[in-house]
Amino acid sequence: MASLDLIAEDGVTRPATDPAGQALALRGMTVSYGGAPAVFSVDADMPPGTMTAIIGPNGAGKSTLLKAALGLIPRVSGVVTVFGRPIPEARDRIAYVPQRASIDWDFPTRVIDVVMMGLYRELGLLGRVRARHRDAALDCLRQVGMEDFAPRQIGQLSGGQQQRVFLARALAQKADIVLLDEPFAGVDAATEAAIVAVLKGLRDAGRTVVAVHHDLSTVADYFDRVLILNRRKLAEGPVAEAFTEAALSAAYGGRLATAARDRNAG
Amino acid sequence: MGAEFVPLSLTPILIGTFAAIACALPGNFLILRRQALIGDAISHVVLPGIVVAFLVTGTVAALPMMLGAGAAALVAVAGIEAVRRLGRIEPGAAMGVVFTAMFAGGVLLLERSDTSSVHLDVEHALMGNLESLIWLDATGWGSLLDPAALAYLPPELGRIAVTLAVIVVLLAVFWRPLALATFDEGFARTLGLPVSLIGLGLVAVAALAAVAAFDAVGSIIVIAMFICPPAAARLMTDRLGVQVAWSVVFATLSAVLGYVLAGYGPLWLGMQDAVSAAGMIAAVSGLILAVAAVAGPRRHGAAGAGRAQS
């Protein structure tokens, strides 16, 4: 019951940490699609050089929180800061990897072109694409093991390969914070391992990684922090402290058993 | 190629080609955004605007017609939003209701008003008057260098040429953000791109193309050129830039071939009359799409490889 008390308090108290010291800080995030809030009054801190999993059951508002933090969907209330600055002043420091399913993969574009999109803020409206830009894009593809696919049309790739290309685009942005929406959804085991290795490399280089994640069995292996969500924040912190049975059952309720079964089946 | 080619056929072919390209260029992006019908909608809703502009000013001058068409587009947007909210129906249905109603209104308005003094009637609205855009002051190819003859080029040629130039420049300058926002809107937003403004700008460019083309060639070509050349071009390549280039090729081919076939095709078949150039151009563009659909090198399966819905 101790953790439940903590939950009840959480809606009232605000964390005392200074947003300026965080790579990404959310304060009082509330998002609504018209009815009851999909995300209610969430505070969260992502310190620099950490790797955070946002977990919670389906419909918990994980992707919604991420998109609202980035300003992709409107929020009812809340303040988002990136290294203490509002998002519009910190766009160069953020890379976003959307859900793979949100994209039309039949779009007439090649793998290398997609990675080059990550250089947009560098190239601008009419900046000439030079050899060094192409080399930078190829190097990002190499980091995710996709350099041989550079001239392919993106629709010819498998789901895992597509996800790696998206990660390469994020690498091309050279951002301090990488936000990923379900990066492991529908990808093969080799891709999952490759993506985790790249993300851990970013973390070890001092970057901050935040990913919406749904596989509870890999949270402790992949991430060092968790944000457990079910419309409200239920727990937040280092995996060893926050990733507890109590917080999980508060988030998933009776569905935890189902989630565990799905995990074993999948 | 007889001596009468320059006065009788050169200008209509050029106007038809420019109009086709002006519509095909934004059409590429409309199709990739699954908004192909917006071009269709625009070409319908501008009719009442153009008729009202004529009734107010009494002339078929370009500027009032453009303004009228623009106003009609605004009314249509407001109308679609109103129908969608008050009727609680989906946007596609609201759009269908509003643009057919406005087009019908335009047709009735046109029939009831006295437009006998000018070339503005229902047939003109649908099929334009491409065949009549001739250059009688030309005597041959030499007239292209003769200022006196050039002064009497049909004004539609200048208008559509300027419109096309504006569209080409806009597309070239905003190519990168437009492609980015079309492919991955969320990502484009995180880069700080004004995604909604880009979408609005594309629709505005499509409206500009529709109005300018409508003036010269009627709404049949406008609808066909927004969709057929880009759709056929998509089947030729997997690169956006190459697709747009192919769409220009197909638009040109449709206009030139369509005009020639309309003028001479029936004669070759032993018939007396020519058929509508606008109708033939649209038909040729459809034929090109059919050939591309059967033989285009990049015909993917309906779902495309690896488009998992996870």
XYZ file of C-alpha atoms in Angstrom, chain B residues 113-275:
163
model
C -27.323 35.157 -66.677
C -26.729 36.965 -69.946
C -23.317 35.837 -71.042
C -24.125 35.854 -74.752
C -21.724 38.723 -75.386
C -18.732 36.823 -74.080
C -17.406 33.324 -74.322
C -18.675 32.006 -71.029
C -21.155 29.171 -70.941
C -21.540 25.705 -69.505
C -19.715 24.066 -72.379
C -16.868 26.536 -72.004
C -16.689 25.813 -68.297
C -16.343 22.105 -68.910
C -14.244 21.949 -72.046
C -12.713 25.405 -72.348
C -12.124 26.925 -75.742
C -8.686 25.632 -76.575
C -9.407 25.434 -80.331
C -10.354 29.098 -80.451
C -7.143 30.358 -78.853
C -5.573 30.906 -82.223
C -2.996 33.452 -83.320
C -4.407 34.945 -86.500
C -1.705 37.555 -86.845
C 0.938 34.900 -87.381
C 1.917 33.989 -90.895
C 4.447 31.283 -90.070
C 7.389 30.498 -87.829
C 8.884 33.908 -88.686
C 6.086 35.576 -86.740
C 7.705 34.395 -83.511
C 10.298 37.108 -84.142
C 7.819 39.736 -85.331
C 6.848 42.138 -82.518
C 3.750 43.307 -84.352
C 2.401 39.764 -84.568
C 3.565 38.817 -81.086
C 1.479 41.654 -79.651
C -1.622 39.754 -80.751
C -0.834 36.444 -79.104
C -3.906 35.182 -77.244
C -3.719 36.669 -73.703
C -4.422 33.213 -72.231
C -0.961 32.126 -73.354
C 0.759 34.820 -71.309
C -1.421 34.149 -68.276
C -0.877 30.413 -68.208
C 2.855 30.844 -68.919
C 3.248 33.227 -65.974
C 1.185 30.926 -63.753
C 3.317 27.960 -64.721
C 6.510 29.926 -64.052
C 5.233 30.930 -60.595
C 4.348 27.317 -59.781
C 7.728 26.028 -60.973
C 9.618 28.587 -58.882
C 7.516 27.924 -55.767
C 7.976 24.194 -56.149
C 11.732 24.518 -56.659
C 12.192 26.791 -53.635
C 9.978 24.831 -51.241
C 10.759 21.372 -52.629
C 12.590 20.114 -49.550
C 10.067 21.109 -46.869
C 7.164 20.083 -49.103
C 8.651 16.615 -49.693
C 9.512 16.254 -46.007
C 6.096 17.311 -44.740
C 4.408 15.058 -47.300
C 6.468 12.016 -46.356
C 6.619 12.356 -42.569
C 4.499 15.107 -41.088
C 5.373 14.433 -37.458
C 9.093 14.459 -38.140
C 8.739 17.638 -40.207
C 7.003 19.313 -37.274
C 9.822 18.404 -34.902
C 12.219 20.150 -37.316
C 10.155 23.295 -36.812
C 8.608 23.270 -40.291
C 5.216 25.026 -40.553
C 3.467 21.849 -41.683
C -0.076 23.249 -41.787
C 1.072 26.286 -43.746
C 2.883 24.026 -46.225
C -0.301 21.993 -46.739
C -2.311 25.166 -47.199
C 0.280 26.541 -49.622
C 0.066 23.393 -51.737
C -3.718 23.689 -51.948
C -3.332 27.382 -52.838
C -0.903 26.505 -55.648
C -3.309 23.834 -56.873
C -6.099 26.435 -56.826
C -3.921 28.853 -58.791
C -3.232 26.171 -61.392
C -6.912 25.207 -61.537
C -8.133 28.764 -62.039
C -5.537 29.637 -64.662
C -6.080 26.390 -66.545
C -9.851 26.616 -66.212
C -9.729 29.983 -67.945
C -8.063 28.434 -70.982
C -8.969 24.775 -71.134
C -11.968 24.060 -68.884
C -12.435 21.805 -65.908
C -12.192 18.420 -67.687
C -8.490 18.888 -68.374
C -7.897 20.335 -64.924
C -9.298 17.271 -63.185
C -7.505 14.850 -65.498
C -4.144 16.624 -65.280
C -4.130 16.809 -61.478
C -4.341 13.037 -61.320
C -3.431 11.117 -64.490
C 0.144 12.281 -65.294
C 1.376 12.094 -61.659
C -0.318 8.738 -61.074
C 1.244 7.315 -64.244
C 4.605 8.854 -63.299
C 4.535 7.141 -59.902
C 4.497 3.811 -61.746
C 7.686 4.703 -63.648
C 10.090 5.394 -60.775
C 10.792 5.174 -57.046
C 12.250 8.652 -56.741
C 10.215 11.775 -56.122
C 12.239 14.072 -58.392
C 12.131 11.584 -61.246
C 8.409 11.086 -60.707
C 7.760 14.812 -61.044
C 9.867 14.887 -64.243
C 7.877 11.974 -65.692
C 4.617 13.722 -64.804
C 5.770 16.724 -66.860
C 6.597 14.422 -69.776
C 3.201 12.727 -69.564
C 1.334 16.031 -69.223
C 3.119 17.367 -72.314
C 2.494 14.180 -74.247
C -1.204 14.234 -73.323
C -1.620 17.853 -74.395
C 0.253 17.610 -77.704
C -1.001 14.192 -78.713
C -4.521 14.948 -77.503
C -4.710 18.182 -79.477
C -3.369 16.636 -82.664
C -5.629 13.581 -82.387
C -8.672 15.757 -81.722
C -7.953 17.906 -84.750
C -6.818 15.311 -87.252
C -7.831 11.928 -85.826
C -11.415 12.019 -87.116
C -10.139 13.130 -90.556
C -7.813 10.144 -90.657
C -10.801 7.976 -89.889
C -12.669 9.519 -92.793
C -14.947 11.707 -90.655
C -15.571 15.371 -91.298
C -15.494 17.055 -87.884
C -12.823 17.458 -85.278
C -13.623 16.377 -81.692
